[in-house]
Coordinates of C-alpha atoms and ligand atoms in Angstrom, one line a residue:
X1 CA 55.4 -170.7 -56.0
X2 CA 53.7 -167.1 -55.6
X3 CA 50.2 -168.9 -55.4
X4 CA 48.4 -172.2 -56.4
X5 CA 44.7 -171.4 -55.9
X6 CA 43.0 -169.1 -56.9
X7 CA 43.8 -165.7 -55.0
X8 CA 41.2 -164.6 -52.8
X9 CA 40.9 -160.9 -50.9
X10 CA 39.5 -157.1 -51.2
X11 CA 39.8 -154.7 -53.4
X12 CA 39.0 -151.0 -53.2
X13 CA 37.7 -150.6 -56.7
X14 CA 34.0 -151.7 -56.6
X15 CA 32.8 -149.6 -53.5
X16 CA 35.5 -146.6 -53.4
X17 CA 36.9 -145.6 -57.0
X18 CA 39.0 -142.8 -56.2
X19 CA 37.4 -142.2 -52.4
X20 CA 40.2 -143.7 -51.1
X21 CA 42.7 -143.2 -48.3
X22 CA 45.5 -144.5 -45.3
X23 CA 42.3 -144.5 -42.7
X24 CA 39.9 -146.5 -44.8
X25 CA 42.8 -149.2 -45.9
X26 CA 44.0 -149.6 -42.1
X27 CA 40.2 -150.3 -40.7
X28 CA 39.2 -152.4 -43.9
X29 CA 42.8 -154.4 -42.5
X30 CA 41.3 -154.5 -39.3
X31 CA 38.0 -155.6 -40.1
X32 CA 39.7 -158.4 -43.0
X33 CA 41.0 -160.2 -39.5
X34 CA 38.5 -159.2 -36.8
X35 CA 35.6 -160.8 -38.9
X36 CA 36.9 -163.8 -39.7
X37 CA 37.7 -163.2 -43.8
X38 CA 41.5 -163.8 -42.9
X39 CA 40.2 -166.9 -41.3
X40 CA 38.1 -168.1 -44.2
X41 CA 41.0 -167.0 -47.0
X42 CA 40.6 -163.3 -47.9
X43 CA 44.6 -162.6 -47.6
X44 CA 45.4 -159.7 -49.8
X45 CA 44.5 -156.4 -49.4
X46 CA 44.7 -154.5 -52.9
X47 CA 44.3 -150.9 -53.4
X48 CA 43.0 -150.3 -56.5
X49 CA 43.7 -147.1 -59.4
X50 CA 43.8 -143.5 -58.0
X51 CA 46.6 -143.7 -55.2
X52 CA 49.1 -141.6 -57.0
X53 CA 49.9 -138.0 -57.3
X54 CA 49.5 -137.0 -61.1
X55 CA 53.4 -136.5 -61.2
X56 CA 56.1 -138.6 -60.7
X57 CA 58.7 -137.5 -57.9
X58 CA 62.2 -136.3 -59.5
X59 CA 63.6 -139.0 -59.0
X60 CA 61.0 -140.7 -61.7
X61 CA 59.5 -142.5 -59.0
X62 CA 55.3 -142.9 -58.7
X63 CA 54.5 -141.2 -55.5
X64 CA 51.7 -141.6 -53.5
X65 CA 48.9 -139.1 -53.2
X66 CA 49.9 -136.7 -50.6
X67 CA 46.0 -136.1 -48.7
X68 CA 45.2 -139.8 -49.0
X69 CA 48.2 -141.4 -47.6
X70 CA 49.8 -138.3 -46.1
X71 CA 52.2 -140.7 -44.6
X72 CA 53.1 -142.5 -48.3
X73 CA 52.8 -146.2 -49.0
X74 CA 54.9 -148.1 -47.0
X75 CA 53.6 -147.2 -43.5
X76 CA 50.7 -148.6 -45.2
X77 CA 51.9 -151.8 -46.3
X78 CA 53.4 -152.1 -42.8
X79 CA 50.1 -152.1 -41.4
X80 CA 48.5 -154.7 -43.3
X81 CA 51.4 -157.1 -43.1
X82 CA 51.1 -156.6 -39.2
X83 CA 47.3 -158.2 -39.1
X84 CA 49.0 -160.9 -40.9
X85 CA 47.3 -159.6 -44.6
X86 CA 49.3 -158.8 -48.0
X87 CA 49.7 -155.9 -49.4
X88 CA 48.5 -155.5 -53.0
X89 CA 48.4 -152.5 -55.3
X90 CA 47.2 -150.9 -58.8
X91 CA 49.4 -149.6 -62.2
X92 CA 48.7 -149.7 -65.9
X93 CA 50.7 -151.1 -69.1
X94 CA 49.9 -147.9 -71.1
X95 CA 51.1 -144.2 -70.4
X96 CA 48.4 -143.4 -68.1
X97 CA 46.1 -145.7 -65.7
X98 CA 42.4 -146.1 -66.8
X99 CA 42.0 -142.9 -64.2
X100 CA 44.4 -140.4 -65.8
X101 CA 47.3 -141.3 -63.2
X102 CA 50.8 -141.8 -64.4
X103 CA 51.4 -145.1 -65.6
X104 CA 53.9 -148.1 -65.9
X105 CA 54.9 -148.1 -69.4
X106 CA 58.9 -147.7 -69.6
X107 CA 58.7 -147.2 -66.3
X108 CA 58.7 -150.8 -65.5
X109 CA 61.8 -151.8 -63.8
X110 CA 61.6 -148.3 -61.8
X111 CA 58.0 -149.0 -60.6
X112 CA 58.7 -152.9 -59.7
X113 CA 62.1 -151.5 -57.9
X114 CA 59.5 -149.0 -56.1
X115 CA 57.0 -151.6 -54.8
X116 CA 59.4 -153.7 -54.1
X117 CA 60.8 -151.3 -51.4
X118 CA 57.4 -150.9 -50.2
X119 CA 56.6 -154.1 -49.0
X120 CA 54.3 -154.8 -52.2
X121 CA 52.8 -158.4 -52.5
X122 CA 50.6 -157.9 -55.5
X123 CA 50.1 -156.2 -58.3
X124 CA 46.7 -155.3 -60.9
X125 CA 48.3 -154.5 -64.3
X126 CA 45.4 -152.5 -66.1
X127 CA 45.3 -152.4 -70.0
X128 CA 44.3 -148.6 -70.4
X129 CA 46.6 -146.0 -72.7
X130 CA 48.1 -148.3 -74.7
X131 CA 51.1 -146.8 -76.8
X132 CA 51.0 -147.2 -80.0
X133 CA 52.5 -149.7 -81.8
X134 CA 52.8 -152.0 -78.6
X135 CA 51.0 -155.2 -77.9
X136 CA 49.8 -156.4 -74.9
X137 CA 52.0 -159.5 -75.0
X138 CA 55.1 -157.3 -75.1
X139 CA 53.9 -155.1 -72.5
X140 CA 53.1 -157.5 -69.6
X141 CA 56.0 -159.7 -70.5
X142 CA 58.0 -156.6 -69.7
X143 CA 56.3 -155.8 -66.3
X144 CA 56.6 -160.2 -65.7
X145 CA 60.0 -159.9 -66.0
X146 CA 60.2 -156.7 -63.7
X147 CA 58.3 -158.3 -61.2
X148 CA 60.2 -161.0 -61.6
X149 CA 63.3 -160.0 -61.0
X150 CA 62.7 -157.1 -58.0
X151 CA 63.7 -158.9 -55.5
X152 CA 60.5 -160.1 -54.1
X153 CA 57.2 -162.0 -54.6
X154 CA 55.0 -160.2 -56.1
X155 CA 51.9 -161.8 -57.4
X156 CA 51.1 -160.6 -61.2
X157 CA 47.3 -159.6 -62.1
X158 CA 46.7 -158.9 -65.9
X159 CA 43.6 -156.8 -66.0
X160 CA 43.3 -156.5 -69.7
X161 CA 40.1 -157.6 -69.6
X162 CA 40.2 -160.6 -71.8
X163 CA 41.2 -158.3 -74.6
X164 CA 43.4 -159.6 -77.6
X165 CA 42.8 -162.8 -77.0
X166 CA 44.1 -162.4 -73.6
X167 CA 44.1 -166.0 -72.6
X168 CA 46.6 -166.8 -75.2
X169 CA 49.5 -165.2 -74.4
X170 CA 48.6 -163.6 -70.7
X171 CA 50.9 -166.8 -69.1
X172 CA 54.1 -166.0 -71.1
X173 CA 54.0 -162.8 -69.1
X174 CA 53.9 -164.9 -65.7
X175 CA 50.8 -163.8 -64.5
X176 CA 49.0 -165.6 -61.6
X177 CA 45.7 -164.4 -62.5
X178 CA 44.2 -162.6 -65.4
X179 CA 41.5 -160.7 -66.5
X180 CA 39.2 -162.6 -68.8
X181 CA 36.4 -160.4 -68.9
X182 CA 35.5 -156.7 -69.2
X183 CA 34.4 -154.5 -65.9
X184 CA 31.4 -156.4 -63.4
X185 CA 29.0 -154.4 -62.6
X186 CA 26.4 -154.7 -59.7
X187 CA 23.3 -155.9 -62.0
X188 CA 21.7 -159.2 -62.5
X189 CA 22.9 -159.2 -66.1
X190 CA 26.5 -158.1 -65.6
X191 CA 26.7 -161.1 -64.1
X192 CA 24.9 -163.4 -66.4
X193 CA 27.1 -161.8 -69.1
X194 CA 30.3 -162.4 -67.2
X195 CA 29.2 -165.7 -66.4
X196 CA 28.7 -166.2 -70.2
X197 CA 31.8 -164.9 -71.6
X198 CA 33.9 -167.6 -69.1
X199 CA 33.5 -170.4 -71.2
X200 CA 35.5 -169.1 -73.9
X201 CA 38.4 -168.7 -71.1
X202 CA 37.9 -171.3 -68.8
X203 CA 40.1 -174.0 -71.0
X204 CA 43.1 -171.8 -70.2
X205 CA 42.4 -171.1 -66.7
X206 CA 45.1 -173.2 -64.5
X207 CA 47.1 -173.8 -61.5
X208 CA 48.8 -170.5 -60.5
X209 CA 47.6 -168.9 -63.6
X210 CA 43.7 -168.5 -62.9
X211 CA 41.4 -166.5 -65.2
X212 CA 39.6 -163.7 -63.4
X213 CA 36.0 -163.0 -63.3
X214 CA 36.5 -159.5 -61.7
X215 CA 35.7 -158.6 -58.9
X216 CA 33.1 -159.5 -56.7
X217 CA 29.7 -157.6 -56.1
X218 CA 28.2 -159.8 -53.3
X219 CA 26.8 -157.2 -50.8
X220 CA 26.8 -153.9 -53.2
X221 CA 23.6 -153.8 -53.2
X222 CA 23.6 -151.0 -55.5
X223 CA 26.0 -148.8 -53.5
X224 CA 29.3 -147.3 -54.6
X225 CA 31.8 -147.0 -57.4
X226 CA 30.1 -149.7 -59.6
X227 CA 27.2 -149.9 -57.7
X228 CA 24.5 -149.7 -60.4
X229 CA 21.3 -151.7 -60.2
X230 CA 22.3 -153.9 -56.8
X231 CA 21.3 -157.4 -56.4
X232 CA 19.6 -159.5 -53.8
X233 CA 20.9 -162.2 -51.9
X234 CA 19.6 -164.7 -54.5
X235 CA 21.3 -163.5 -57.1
X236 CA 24.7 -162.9 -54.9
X237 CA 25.2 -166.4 -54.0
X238 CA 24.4 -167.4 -57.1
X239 CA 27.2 -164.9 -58.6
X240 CA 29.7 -166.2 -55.9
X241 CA 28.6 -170.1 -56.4
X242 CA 29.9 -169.5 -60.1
X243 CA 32.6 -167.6 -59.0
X244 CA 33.7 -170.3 -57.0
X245 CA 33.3 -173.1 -59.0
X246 CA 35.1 -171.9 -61.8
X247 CA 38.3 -171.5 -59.9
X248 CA 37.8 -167.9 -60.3
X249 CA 40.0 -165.5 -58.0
X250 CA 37.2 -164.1 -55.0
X251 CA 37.9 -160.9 -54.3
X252 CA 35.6 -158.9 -52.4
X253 CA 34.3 -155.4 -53.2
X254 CA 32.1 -154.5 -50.9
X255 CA 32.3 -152.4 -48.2
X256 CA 32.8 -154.7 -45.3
X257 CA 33.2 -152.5 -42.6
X258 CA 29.0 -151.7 -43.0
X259 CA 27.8 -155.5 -44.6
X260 CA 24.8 -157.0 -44.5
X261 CA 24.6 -160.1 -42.0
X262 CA 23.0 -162.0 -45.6
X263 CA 26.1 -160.8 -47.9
X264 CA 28.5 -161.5 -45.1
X265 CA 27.3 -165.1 -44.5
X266 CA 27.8 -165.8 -48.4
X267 CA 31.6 -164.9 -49.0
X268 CA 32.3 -166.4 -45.5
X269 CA 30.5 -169.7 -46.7
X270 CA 33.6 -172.6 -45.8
X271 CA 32.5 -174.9 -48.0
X272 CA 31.7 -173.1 -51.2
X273 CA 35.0 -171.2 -50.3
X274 CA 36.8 -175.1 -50.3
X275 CA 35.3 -176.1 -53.6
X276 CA 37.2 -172.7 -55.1
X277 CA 40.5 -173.7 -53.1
X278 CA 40.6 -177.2 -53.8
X279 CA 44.3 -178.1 -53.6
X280 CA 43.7 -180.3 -56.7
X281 CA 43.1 -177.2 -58.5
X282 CA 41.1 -179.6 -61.0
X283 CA 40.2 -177.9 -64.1
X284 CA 35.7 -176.9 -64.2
X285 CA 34.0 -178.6 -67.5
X286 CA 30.6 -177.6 -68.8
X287 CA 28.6 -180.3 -69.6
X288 CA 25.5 -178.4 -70.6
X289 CA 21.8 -178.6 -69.8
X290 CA 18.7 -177.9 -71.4
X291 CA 19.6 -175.5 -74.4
X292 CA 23.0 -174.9 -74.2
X293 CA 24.3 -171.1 -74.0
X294 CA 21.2 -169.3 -74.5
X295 CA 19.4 -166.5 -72.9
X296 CA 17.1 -168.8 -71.0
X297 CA 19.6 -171.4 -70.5
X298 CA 21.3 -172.9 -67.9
X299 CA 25.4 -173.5 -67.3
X300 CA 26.2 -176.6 -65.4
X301 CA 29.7 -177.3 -64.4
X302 CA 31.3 -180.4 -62.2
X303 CA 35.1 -180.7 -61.1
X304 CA 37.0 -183.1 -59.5
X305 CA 38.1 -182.4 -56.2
X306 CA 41.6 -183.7 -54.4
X307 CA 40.6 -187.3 -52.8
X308 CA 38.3 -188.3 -55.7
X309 CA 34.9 -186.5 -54.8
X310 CA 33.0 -183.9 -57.2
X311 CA 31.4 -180.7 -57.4
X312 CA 28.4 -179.8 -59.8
X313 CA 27.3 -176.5 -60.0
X314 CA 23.8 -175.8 -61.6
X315 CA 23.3 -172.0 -61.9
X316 CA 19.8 -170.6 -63.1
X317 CA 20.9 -167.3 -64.5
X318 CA 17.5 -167.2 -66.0
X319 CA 13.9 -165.7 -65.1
X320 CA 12.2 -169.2 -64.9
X321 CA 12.1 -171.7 -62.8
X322 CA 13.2 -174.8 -64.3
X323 CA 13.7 -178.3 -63.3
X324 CA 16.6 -180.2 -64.3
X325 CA 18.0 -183.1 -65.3
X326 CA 21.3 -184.7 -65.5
X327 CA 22.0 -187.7 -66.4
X328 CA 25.1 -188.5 -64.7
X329 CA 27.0 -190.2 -68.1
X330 CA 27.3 -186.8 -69.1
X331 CA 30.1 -186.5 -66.2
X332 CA 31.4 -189.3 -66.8
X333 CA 29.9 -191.7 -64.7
X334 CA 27.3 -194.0 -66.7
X335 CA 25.2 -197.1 -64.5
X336 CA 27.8 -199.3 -66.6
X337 CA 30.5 -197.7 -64.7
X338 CA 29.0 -199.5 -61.3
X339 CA 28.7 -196.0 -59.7
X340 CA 26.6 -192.9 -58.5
X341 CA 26.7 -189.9 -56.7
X342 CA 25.4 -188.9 -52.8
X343 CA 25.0 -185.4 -53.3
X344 CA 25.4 -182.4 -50.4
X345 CA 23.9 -179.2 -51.6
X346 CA 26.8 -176.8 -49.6
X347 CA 23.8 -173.9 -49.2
X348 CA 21.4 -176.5 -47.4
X349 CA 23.3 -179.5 -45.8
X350 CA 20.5 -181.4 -47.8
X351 CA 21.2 -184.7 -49.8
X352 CA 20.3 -185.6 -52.9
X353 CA 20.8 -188.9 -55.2
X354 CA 20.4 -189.8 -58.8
X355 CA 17.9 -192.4 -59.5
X356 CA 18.9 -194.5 -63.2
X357 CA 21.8 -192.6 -63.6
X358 CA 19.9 -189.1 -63.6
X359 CA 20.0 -187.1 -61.3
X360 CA 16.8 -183.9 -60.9
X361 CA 16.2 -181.6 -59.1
X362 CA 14.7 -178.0 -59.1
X363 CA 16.3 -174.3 -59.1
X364 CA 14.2 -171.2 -58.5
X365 CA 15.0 -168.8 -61.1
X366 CA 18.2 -166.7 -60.3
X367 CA 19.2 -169.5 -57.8
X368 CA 21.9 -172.2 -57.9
X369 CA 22.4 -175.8 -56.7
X370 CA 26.2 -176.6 -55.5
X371 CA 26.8 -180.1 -54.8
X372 CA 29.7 -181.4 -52.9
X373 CA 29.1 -185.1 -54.1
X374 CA 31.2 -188.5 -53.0
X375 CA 31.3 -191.4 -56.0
X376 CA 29.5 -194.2 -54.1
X377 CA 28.3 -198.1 -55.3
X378 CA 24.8 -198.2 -57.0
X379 CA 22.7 -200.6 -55.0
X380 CA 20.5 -202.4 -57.0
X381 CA 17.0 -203.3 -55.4
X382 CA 17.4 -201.1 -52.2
Ligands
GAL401 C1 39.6 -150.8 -65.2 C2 39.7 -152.2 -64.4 C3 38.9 -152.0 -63.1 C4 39.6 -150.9 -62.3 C5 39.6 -149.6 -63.1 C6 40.4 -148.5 -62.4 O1 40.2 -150.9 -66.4 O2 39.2 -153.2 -65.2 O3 38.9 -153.2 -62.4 O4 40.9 -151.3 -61.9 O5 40.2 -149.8 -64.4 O6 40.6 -147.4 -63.2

């Protein structure tokens, strides 16, 4: 099995977009193990769209961008697999990638053949110039079976962004992760949207095929391809609580060789990082606060954990502070049951209970409340 929780990494997308090259992905390699996100479970390196020359080679192979890797890809690959990293890289189901680069499409066996030889370990499938008269199911079953069959494990990403139903037919085509939403962008409400638009996917996210958020903004702030509005601190941990608890795939996008101390401290935090890589790999339910799905609202998830404890995540994507309650039935666990929770918030250390089977507490606007909780006896009269 290529993986069975949810991937984690970097990807050169977010911060670079086409600024991209051999020097930048050998000292991002270094930094992935000298700073500890090796350590922590950041394991693939992935360059993103814009490595290739705009030709293919005559011998119908992709070839790699002659300034930016003047010594082609493999050399590269080598490097990252020698700091103990793997070795991930970009191509596109349609006749061009969303960057005007040559594409995958009937060129699949050719290109898996080619990355293959490389040393390639993943592989982002984007959605962009689709041929007419294809659908995507037919397209990324054909690069699946490519992949499949090159010779080597290559982990399959479907980036077509939730589109056509995505979620439906995205694990026919073997991928181990999948798009479910459109482009993040470093902004407060990219991230409430994407947050959002996960419940529609989050049924079909599973072991070894998890649904995608996107990539990561934590420590953008503002700078870069995507960079945008930026975010602070408050609203990153919030974004990579949810992340997180939603079994998403982390992948960082950030420039990490010039990170904030604050944004660092987030993706390298062990136990939020542990509720995403649970070895359960336990399916997140919402069981909904105050409101529901609205603009002001707030989502709520738990899931169980491998050796029966929980996690509840309460995320205030809105611009109030709120205080809320949960009465613990709606997990699952009413008084008749016999049982409660002893709650550790992961940011603080802090411990919280519920008192009559509800438990409240109170989230600053923009701020979360992640709860790594053990299912413990009520004690009456104490
Ligand atoms: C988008 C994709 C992005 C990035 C970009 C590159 O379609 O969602 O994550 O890969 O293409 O062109």
């Amino acid at each position: 099995m290529i993986v069975r929780t949810p991937p984690m990494g970097w990807n050169s997308w977010n911060t670079f977009g086409h600024d991209i090259s051999d020097e930048l992905i050998r000292k991002t390699a270094d930094i992935m193990v000298s700073e500890g996100y090796l350590d922590a479970g950041y394991n693939y390196l992935v360059i993103d769209d814009c490595w290739q020359e705009p030709e293919r080679g005559a011998d119908g192979r992709l070839v790699p961008d002659r300034k930016k890797f003047p010594n082609g890809m493999k050399p590269v690959a080598d490097y990252v697999h020698s700091k103990g990293l793997k070795f991930g890289i970009y191509s596109c189901a349609g006749t061009l990638t969303c960057e005007g680069f040559p594409a995958s499409y009937e060129h699949e066996f050719t290109d898996a053949a080619t990355f293959a030889d490389w040393g390639v370990d993943f592989l982002k499938y984007d959605y962009c110039f689709k041929p007419i008269g294809f659908d995507g199911p037919t397209l990324y079953r054909r690069m699946g079976m490519a992949l499949a069959s090159c010779g080597r494990d290559i982990l399959f990403y479907g980036c077509s962004w939730g589109a056509d139903e995505t979620r439906k037919w995205i694990k026919s085509a073997g991928a181990h992760m999948w798009r479910a939403t459109g482009d993040l962008v470093d902004s407060v409400g990219s991230i409430k949207e994407h947050a959002k638009m996960f419940e529609q996917s989050v049924k079909y996210s599973s072991t070894g095929s998890f649904a995608d958020l996107d990539m990561l903004t934590v420590g953008m702030y503002g700078k870069g391809n995507v960079g945008v509005g930026g975010c602070d601190d408050l609203i990153y941990k919030t974004h990579f609580s949810f992340w997180a608890m939603t079994n998403s795939p982390l992948f960082i996008g950030a420039d990490i060789r010039n990170i904030k101390k604050e944004a660092k401290d987030i993706l390298l935090n062990r136990e939020v990082i542990a509720i995403n890589q649970d070895p359960g790999c336990w399916q997140p339910y919402e069981i909904g606060t105050k409101g529901g799905w609205n603009p002001s609202s707030i989502p709520c998830y738990v899931k169980m954990l491998e050796g029966g404890e929980i996690a509840l995540g309460i995320f205030n994507f809105s611009e109030e502070d709120c205080k809320i309650s949960t009465p613990l039935d709606r997990i699952g666990l009413s008084m008749g049951t016999g049982k409660t929770l002893e709650m550790r918030e992961v940011w603080t250390g802090e411990t919280e209970t519920a008192t009559n089977g509800v438990h409240k507490t109170f989230v600053p606007a923009h701020d979360c409340k992640l709860y790594r909780c053990r299912i413990v006896d009520i004690k009456y009269g104490v």
